[in-house]
PDB file of C-alpha atoms in Angstrom:
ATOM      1  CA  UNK A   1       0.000   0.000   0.000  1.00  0.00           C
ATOM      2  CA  UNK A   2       1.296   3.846  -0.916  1.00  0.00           C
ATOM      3  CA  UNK A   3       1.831   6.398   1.722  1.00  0.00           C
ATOM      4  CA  UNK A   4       0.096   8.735   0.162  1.00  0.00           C
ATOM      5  CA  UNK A   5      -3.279   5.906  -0.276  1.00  0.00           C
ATOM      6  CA  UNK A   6      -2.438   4.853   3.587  1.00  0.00           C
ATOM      7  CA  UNK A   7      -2.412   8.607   4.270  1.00  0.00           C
ATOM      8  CA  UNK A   8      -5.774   8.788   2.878  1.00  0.00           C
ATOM      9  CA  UNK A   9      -7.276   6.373   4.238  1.00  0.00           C
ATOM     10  CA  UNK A  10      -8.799   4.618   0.978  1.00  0.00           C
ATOM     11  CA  UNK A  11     -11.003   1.393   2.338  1.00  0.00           C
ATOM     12  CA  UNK A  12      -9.704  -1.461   0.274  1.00  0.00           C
ATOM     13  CA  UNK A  13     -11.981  -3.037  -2.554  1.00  0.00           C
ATOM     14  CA  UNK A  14     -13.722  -5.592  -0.695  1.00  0.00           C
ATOM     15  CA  UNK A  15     -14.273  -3.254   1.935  1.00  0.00           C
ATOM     16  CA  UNK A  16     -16.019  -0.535  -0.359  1.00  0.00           C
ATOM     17  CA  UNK A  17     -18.003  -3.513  -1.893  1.00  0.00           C
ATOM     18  CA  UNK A  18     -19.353  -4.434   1.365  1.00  0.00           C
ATOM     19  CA  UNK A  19     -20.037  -1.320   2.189  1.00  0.00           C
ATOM     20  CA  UNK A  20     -21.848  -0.384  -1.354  1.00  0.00           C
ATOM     21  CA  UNK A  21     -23.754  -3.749  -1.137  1.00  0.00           C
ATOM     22  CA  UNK A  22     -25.374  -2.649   2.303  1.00  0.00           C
ATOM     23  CA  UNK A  23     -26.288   0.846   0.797  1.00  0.00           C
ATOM     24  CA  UNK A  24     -27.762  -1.034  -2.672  1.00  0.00           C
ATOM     25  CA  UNK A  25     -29.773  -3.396  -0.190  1.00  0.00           C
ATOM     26  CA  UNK A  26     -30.478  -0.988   2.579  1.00  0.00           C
ATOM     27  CA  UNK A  27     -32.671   1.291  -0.521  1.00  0.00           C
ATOM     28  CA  UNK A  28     -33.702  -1.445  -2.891  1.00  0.00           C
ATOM     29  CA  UNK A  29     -31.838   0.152  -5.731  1.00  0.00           C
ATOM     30  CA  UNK A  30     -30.472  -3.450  -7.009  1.00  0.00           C
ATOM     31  CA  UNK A  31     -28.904  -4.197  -9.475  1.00  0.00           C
ATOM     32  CA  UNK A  32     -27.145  -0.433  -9.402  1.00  0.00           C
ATOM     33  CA  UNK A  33     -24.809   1.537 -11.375  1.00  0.00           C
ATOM     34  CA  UNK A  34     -21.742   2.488  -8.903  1.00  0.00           C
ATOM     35  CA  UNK A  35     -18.821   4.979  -9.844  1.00  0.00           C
ATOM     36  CA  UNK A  36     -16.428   6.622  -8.230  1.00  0.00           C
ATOM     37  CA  UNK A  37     -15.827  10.578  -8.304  1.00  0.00           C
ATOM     38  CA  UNK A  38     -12.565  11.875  -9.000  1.00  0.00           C
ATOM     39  CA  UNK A  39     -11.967  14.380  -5.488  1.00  0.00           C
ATOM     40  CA  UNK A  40      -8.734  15.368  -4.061  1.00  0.00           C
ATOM     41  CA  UNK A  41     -10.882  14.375  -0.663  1.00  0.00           C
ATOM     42  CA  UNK A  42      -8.643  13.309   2.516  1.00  0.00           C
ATOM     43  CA  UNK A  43     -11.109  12.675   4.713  1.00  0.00           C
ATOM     44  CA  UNK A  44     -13.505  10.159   2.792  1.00  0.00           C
ATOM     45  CA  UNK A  45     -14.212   8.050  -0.088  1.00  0.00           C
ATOM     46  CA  UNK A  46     -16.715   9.151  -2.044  1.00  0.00           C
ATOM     47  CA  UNK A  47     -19.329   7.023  -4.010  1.00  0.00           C
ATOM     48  CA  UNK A  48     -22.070   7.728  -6.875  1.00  0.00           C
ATOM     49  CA  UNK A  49     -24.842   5.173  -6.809  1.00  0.00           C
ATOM     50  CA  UNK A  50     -27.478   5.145  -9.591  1.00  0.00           C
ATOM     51  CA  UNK A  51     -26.655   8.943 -10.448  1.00  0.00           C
ATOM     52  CA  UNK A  52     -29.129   9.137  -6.997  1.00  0.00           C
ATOM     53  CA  UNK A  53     -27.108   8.689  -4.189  1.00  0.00           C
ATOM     54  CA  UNK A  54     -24.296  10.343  -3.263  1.00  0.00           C
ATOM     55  CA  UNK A  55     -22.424   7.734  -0.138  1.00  0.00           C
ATOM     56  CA  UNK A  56     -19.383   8.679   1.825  1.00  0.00           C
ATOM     57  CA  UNK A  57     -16.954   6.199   2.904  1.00  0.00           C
ATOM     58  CA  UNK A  58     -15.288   6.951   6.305  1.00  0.00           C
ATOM     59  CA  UNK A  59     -12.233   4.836   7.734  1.00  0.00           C
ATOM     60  CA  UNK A  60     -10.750   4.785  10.747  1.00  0.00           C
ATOM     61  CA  UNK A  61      -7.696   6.451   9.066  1.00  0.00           C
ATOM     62  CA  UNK A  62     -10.048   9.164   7.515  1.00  0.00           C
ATOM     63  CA  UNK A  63     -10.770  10.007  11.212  1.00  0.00           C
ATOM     64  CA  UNK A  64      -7.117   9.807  12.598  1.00  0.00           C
ATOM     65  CA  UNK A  65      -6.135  12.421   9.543  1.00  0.00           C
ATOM     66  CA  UNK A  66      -8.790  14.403  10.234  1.00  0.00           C
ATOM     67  CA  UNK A  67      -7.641  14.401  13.915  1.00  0.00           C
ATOM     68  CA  UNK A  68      -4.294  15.536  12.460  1.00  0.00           C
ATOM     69  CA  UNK A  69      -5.692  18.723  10.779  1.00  0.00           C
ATOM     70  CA  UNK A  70      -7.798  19.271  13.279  1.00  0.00           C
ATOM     71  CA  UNK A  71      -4.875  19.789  15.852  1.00  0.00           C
ATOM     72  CA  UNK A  72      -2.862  22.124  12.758  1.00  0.00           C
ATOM     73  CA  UNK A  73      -6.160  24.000  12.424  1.00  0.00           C
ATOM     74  CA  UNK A  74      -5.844  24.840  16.350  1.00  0.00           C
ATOM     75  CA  UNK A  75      -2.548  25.635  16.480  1.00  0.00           C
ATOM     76  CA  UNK A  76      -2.967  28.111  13.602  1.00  0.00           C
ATOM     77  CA  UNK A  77      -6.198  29.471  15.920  1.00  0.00           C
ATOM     78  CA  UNK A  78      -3.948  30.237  18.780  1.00  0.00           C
ATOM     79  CA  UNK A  79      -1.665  31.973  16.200  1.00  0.00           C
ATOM     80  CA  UNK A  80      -4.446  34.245  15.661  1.00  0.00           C
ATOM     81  CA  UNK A  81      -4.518  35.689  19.357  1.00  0.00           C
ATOM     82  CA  UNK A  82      -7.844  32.741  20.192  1.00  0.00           C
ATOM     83  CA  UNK A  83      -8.438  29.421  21.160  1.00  0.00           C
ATOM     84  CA  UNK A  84      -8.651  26.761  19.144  1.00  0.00           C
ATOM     85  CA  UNK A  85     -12.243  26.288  18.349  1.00  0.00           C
ATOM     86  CA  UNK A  86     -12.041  22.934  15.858  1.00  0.00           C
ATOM     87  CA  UNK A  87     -13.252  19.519  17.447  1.00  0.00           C
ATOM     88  CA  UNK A  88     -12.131  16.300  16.427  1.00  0.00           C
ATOM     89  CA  UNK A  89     -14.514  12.878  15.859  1.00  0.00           C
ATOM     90  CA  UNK A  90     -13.809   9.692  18.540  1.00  0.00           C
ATOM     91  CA  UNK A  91     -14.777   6.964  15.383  1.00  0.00           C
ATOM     92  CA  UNK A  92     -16.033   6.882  11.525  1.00  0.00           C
ATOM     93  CA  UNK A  93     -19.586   6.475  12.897  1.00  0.00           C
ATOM     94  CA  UNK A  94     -18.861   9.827  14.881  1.00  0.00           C
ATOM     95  CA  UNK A  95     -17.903  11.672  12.001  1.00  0.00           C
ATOM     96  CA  UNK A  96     -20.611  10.388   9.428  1.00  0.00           C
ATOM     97  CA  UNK A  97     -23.152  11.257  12.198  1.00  0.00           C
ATOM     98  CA  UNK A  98     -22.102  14.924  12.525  1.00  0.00           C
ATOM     99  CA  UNK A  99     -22.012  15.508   8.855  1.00  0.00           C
ATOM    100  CA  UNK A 100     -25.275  13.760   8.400  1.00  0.00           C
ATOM    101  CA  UNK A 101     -26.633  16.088  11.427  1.00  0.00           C
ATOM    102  CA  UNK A 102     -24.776  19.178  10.330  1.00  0.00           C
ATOM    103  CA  UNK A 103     -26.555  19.295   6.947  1.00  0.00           C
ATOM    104  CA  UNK A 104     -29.643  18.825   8.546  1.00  0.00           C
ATOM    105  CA  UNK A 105     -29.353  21.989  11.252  1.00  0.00           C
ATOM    106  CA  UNK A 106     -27.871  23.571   7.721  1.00  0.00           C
ATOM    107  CA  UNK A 107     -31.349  23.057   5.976  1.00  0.00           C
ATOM    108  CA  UNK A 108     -33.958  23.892   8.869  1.00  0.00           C
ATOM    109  CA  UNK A 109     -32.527  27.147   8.671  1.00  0.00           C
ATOM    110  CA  UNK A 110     -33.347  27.735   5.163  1.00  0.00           C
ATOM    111  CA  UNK A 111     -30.130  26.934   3.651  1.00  0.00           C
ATOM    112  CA  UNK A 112     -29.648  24.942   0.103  1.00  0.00           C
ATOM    113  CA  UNK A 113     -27.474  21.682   0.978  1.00  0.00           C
ATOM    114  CA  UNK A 114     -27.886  18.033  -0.502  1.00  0.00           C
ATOM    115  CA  UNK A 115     -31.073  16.398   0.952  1.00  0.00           C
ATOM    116  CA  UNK A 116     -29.370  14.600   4.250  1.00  0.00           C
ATOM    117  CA  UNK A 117     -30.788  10.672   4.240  1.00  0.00           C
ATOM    118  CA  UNK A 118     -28.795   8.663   6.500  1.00  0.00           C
ATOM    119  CA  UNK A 119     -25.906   7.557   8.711  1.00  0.00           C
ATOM    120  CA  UNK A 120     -24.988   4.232   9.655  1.00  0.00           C
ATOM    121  CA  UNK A 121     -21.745   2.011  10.164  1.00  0.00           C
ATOM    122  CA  UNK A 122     -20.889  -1.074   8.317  1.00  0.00           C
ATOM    123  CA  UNK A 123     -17.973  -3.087   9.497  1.00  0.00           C
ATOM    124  CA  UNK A 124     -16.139  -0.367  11.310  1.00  0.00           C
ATOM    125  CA  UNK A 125     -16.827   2.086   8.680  1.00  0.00           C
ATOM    126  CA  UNK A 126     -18.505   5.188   9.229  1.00  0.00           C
ATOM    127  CA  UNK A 127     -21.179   5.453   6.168  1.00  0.00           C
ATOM    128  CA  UNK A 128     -23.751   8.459   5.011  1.00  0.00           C
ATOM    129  CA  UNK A 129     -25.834   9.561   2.367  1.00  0.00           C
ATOM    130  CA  UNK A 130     -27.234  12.311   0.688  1.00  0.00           C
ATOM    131  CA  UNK A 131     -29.301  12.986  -2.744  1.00  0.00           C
ATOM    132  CA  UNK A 132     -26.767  13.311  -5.690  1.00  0.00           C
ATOM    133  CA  UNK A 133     -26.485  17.155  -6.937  1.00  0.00           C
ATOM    134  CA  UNK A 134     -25.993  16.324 -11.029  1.00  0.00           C
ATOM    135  CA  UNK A 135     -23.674  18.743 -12.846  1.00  0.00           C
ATOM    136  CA  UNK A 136     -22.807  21.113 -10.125  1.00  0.00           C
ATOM    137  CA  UNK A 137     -19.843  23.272  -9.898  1.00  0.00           C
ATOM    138  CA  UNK A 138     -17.426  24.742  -7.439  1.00  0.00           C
ATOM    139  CA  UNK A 139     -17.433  28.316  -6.227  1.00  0.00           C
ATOM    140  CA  UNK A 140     -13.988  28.905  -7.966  1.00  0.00           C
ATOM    141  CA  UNK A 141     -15.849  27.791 -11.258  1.00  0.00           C
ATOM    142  CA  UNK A 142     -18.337  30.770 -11.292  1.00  0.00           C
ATOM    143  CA  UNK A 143     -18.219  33.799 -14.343  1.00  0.00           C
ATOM    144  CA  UNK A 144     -17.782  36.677 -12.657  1.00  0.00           C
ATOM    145  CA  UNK A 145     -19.205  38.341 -15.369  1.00  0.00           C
ATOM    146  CA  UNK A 146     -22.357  36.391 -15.612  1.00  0.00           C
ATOM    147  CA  UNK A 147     -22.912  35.187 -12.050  1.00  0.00           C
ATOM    148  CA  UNK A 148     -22.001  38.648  -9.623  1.00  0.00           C
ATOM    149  CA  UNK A 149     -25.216  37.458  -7.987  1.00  0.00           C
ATOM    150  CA  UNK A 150     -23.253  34.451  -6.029  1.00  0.00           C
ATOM    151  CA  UNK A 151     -20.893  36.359  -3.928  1.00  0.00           C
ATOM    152  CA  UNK A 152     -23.550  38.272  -2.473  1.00  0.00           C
ATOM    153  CA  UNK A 153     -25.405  34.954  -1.996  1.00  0.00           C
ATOM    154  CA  UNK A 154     -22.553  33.487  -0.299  1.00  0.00           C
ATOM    155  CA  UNK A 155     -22.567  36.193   2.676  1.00  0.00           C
ATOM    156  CA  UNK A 156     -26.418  36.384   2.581  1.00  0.00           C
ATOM    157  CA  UNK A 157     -26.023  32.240   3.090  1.00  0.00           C
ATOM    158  CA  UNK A 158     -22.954  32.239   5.907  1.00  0.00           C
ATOM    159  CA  UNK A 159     -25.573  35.441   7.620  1.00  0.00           C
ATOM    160  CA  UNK A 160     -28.041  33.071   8.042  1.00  0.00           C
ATOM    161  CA  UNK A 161     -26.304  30.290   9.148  1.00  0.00           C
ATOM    162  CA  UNK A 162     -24.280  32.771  11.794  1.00  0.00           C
ATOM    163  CA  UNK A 163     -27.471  34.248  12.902  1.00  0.00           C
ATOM    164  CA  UNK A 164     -28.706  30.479  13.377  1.00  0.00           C
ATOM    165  CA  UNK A 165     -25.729  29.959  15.982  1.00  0.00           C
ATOM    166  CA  UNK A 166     -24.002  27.851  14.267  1.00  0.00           C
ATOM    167  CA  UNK A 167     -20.888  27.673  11.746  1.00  0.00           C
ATOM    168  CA  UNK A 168     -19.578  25.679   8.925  1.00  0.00           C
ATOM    169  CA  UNK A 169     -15.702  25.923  10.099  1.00  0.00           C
ATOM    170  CA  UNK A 170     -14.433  24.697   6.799  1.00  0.00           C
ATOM    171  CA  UNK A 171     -15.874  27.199   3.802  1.00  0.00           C
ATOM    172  CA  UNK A 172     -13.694  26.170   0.761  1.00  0.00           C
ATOM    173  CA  UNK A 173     -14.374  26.684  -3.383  1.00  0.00           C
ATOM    174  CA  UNK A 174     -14.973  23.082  -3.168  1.00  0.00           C
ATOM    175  CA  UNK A 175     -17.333  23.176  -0.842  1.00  0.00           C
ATOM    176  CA  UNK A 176     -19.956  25.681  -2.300  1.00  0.00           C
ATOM    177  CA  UNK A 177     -21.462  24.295  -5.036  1.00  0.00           C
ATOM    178  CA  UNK A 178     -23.345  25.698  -7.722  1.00  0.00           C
ATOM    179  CA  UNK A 179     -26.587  24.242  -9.455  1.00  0.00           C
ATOM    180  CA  UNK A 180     -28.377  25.988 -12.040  1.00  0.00           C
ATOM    181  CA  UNK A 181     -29.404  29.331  -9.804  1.00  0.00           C
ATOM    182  CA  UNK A 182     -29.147  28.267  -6.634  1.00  0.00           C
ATOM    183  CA  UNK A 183     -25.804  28.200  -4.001  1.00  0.00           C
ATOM    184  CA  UNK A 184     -25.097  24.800  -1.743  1.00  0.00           C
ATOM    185  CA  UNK A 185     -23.463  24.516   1.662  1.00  0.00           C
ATOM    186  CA  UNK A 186     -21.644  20.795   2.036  1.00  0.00           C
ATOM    187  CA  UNK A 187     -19.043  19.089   4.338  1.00  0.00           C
ATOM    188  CA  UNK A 188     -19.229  21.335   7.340  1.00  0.00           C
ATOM    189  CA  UNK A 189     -17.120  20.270  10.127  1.00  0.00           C
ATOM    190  CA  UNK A 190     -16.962  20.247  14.384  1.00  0.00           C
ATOM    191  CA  UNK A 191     -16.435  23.382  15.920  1.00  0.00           C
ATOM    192  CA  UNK A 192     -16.818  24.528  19.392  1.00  0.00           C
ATOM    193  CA  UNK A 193     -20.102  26.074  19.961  1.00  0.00           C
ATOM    194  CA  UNK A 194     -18.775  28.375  23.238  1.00  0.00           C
ATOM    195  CA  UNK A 195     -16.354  29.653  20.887  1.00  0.00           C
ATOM    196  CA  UNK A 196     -18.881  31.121  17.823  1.00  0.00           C
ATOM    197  CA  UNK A 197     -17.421  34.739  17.435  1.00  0.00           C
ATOM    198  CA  UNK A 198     -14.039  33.091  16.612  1.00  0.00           C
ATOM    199  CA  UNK A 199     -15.856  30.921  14.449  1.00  0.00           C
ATOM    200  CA  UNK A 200     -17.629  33.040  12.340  1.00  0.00           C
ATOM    201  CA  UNK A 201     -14.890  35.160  11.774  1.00  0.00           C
ATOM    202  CA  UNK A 202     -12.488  32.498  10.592  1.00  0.00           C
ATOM    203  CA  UNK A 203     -15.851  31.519   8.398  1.00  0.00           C
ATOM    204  CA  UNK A 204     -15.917  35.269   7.140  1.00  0.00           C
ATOM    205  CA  UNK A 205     -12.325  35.021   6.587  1.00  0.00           C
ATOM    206  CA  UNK A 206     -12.605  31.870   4.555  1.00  0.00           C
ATOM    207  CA  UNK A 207     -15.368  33.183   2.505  1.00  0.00           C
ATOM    208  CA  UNK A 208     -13.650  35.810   1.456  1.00  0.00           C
ATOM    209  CA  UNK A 209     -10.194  33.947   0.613  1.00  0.00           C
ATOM    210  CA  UNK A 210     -12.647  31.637  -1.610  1.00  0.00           C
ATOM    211  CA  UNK A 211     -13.604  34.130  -3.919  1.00  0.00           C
ATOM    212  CA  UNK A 212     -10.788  36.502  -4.026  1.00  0.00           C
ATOM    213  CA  UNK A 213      -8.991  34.653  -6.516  1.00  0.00           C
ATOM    214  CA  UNK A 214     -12.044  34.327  -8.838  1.00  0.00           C
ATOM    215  CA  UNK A 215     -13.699  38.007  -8.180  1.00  0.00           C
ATOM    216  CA  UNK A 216     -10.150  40.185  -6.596  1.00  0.00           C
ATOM    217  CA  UNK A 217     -10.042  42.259  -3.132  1.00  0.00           C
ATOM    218  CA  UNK A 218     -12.506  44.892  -3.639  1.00  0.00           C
ATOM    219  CA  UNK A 219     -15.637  43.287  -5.261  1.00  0.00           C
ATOM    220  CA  UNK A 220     -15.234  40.489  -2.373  1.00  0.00           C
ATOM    221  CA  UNK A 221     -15.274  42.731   0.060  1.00  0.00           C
ATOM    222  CA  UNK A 222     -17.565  44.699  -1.263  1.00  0.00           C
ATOM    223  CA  UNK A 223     -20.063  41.621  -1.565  1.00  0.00           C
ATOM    224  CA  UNK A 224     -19.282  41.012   2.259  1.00  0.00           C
ATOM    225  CA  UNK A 225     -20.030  44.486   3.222  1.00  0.00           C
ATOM    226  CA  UNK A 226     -23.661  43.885   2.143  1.00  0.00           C
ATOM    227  CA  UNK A 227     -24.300  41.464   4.933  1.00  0.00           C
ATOM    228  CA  UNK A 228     -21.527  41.670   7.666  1.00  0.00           C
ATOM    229  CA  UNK A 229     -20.704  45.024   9.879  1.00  0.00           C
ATOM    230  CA  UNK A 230     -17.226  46.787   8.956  1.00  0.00           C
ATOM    231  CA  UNK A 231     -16.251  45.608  12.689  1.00  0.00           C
ATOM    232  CA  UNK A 232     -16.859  42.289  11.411  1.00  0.00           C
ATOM    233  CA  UNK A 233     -14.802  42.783   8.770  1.00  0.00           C
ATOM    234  CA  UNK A 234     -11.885  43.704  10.886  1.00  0.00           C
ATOM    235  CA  UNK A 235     -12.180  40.767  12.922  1.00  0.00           C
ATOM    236  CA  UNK A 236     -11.863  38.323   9.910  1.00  0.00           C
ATOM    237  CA  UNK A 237      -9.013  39.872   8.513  1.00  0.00           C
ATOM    238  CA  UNK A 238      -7.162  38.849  11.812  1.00  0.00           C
ATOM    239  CA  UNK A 239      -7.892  35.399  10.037  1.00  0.00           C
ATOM    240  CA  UNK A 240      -6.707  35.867   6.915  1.00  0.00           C
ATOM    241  CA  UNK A 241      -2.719  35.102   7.756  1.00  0.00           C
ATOM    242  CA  UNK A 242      -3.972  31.723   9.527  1.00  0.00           C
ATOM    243  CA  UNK A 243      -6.265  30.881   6.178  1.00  0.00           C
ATOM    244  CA  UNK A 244      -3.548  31.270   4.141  1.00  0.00           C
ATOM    245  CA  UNK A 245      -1.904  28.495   5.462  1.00  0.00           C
ATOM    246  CA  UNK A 246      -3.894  25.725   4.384  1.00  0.00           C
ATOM    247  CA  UNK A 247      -2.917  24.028   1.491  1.00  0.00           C
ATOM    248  CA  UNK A 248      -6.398  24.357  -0.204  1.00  0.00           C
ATOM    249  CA  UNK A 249      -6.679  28.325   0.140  1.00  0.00           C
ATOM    250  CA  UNK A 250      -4.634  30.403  -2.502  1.00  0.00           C
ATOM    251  CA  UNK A 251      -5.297  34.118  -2.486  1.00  0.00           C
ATOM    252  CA  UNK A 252      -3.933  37.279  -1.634  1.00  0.00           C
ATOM    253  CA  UNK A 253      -4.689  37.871   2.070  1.00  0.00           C
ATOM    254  CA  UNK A 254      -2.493  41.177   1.968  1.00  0.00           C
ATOM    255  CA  UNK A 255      -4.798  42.398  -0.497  1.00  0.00           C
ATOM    256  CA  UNK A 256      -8.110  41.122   1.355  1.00  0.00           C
ATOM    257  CA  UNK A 257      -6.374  43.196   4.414  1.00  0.00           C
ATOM    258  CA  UNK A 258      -5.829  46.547   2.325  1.00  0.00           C
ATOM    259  CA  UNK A 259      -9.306  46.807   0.948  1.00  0.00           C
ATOM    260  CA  UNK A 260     -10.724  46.048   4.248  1.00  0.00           C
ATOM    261  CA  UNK A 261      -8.685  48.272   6.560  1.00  0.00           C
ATOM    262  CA  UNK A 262      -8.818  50.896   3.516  1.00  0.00           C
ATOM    263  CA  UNK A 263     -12.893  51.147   3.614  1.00  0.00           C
ATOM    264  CA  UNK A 264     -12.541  50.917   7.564  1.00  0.00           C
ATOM    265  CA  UNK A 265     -10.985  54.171   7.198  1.00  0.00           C
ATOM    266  CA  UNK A 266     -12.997  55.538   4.800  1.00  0.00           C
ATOM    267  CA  UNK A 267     -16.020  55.373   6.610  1.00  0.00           C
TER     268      UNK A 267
END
């Protein structure tokens, strides 16, 4: 086995076949058309069934590495002048239970997300399943000169979810997706809930280093101004230098600073 599969955590064939069997059984949906999609995803295996289902695959090493960057993510917390605020899962069930639950909190506030359906284990493996969103896109895939309408939608979105008292503690590109006109929330992760104005910030913070890349400084700012406070603003930028560390964020957080500490003063 690779280091970089073992990393991963990728069940083995048999394993995935068990578990796909139980999911085909468990909702009738035999004989079924089962494929793979291509993700750079760490923390699961992911699994198409019938173009219907979309079933997560969770090892025990899925939930050690996610233990990992949970304790990085922490550390980089405490560089921001806070405590860490990032919680870690105990076992695959765990973790497939507090994504399943997570989209569900997600969608009785209002908020688009895949239609949560289940969680269960299957020999040691943590298992859940959601509808299958066809032809979607990432954030980072959006025309900025046909779709303005999304960044606003984002901030509108992570609004409602703040105001809900909760937080999605890892916003990404690839996880806001895009379908036809509407905007999706997926793969939310464990965060304190005593620590929600650190939270939200670092959320803020991570919106806005999502869609710098694709829309620049000023017109994401300028779409976060429409539903955060300038004081909010301020705090998020505090987040920026700690976002930019992650491997999967690559924008220019000195520029995100600038435009936000230049309107500060302008107001």
């Amino acid at each position: 086995m690779s280091l970089r599969r073992f990393v991963r955590g990728q069940p083995s064939w048999s394993a995935i076949e068990t578990v796909v069997r139980a999911v085909v059984e468990r909702y009738d949906r035999s004989p079924a058309h089962v494929r793979f999609l291509e993700a750079d995803n760490w923390l699961s295996t992911p699994v198409v069934i019938d173009d219907a289902l979309f079933v997560k695959v969770i090892s025990q090493q899925n939930t050690l590495v996610h233990a990992l960057f949970t304790t990085g993510r922490n550390l980089g917390a405490v560089s921001s002048g806070t405590a860490g605020f990032f919680e870690s899962f105990q076992s695959p069930a765990e973790m497939a239970r507090h994504e399943l639950e997570a989209t569900r909190e997600m969608r009785a506030l209002g908020l688009n997300t895949p239609e949560p359906i289940e969680a269960f284990d299957v020999d040691g493996y943590g298992v859940v399943v959601f509808e299958y969103l066809p032809e979607f896109r990432s954030l980072d895939a959006l025309d900025p000169e046909t779709e303005s309408w999304v960044a606003e939608g984002l901030f509108a979105s992570l609004r409602t979810l703040h105001d809900g008292g909760l937080a999605h503690g890892d916003l990404r590109a690839e996880n806001v997706l895009l379908l036809d006109d509407a905007l999706y929330f997926i793969d939310a992760t464990s965060v304190d809930s005593d620590a929600q104005e650190g939270i939200q910030s670092y959320d803020l913070a991570c919106a806005l280093a999502a869609l710098e890349p694709v829309l620049g400084p000023r017109a994401a700012v300028a779409a976060a101004e429409a539903s955060y406070s300038m004081g909010e603003l301020l705090s998020a930028a505090d987040f920026l230098h700690f976002v930019q560390l992650r491997p999967d964020h690559d924008f220019a957080a000195a520029g995100l600073r600038s435009e936000i500490e230049h309107r500060a003063t302008a107001e």
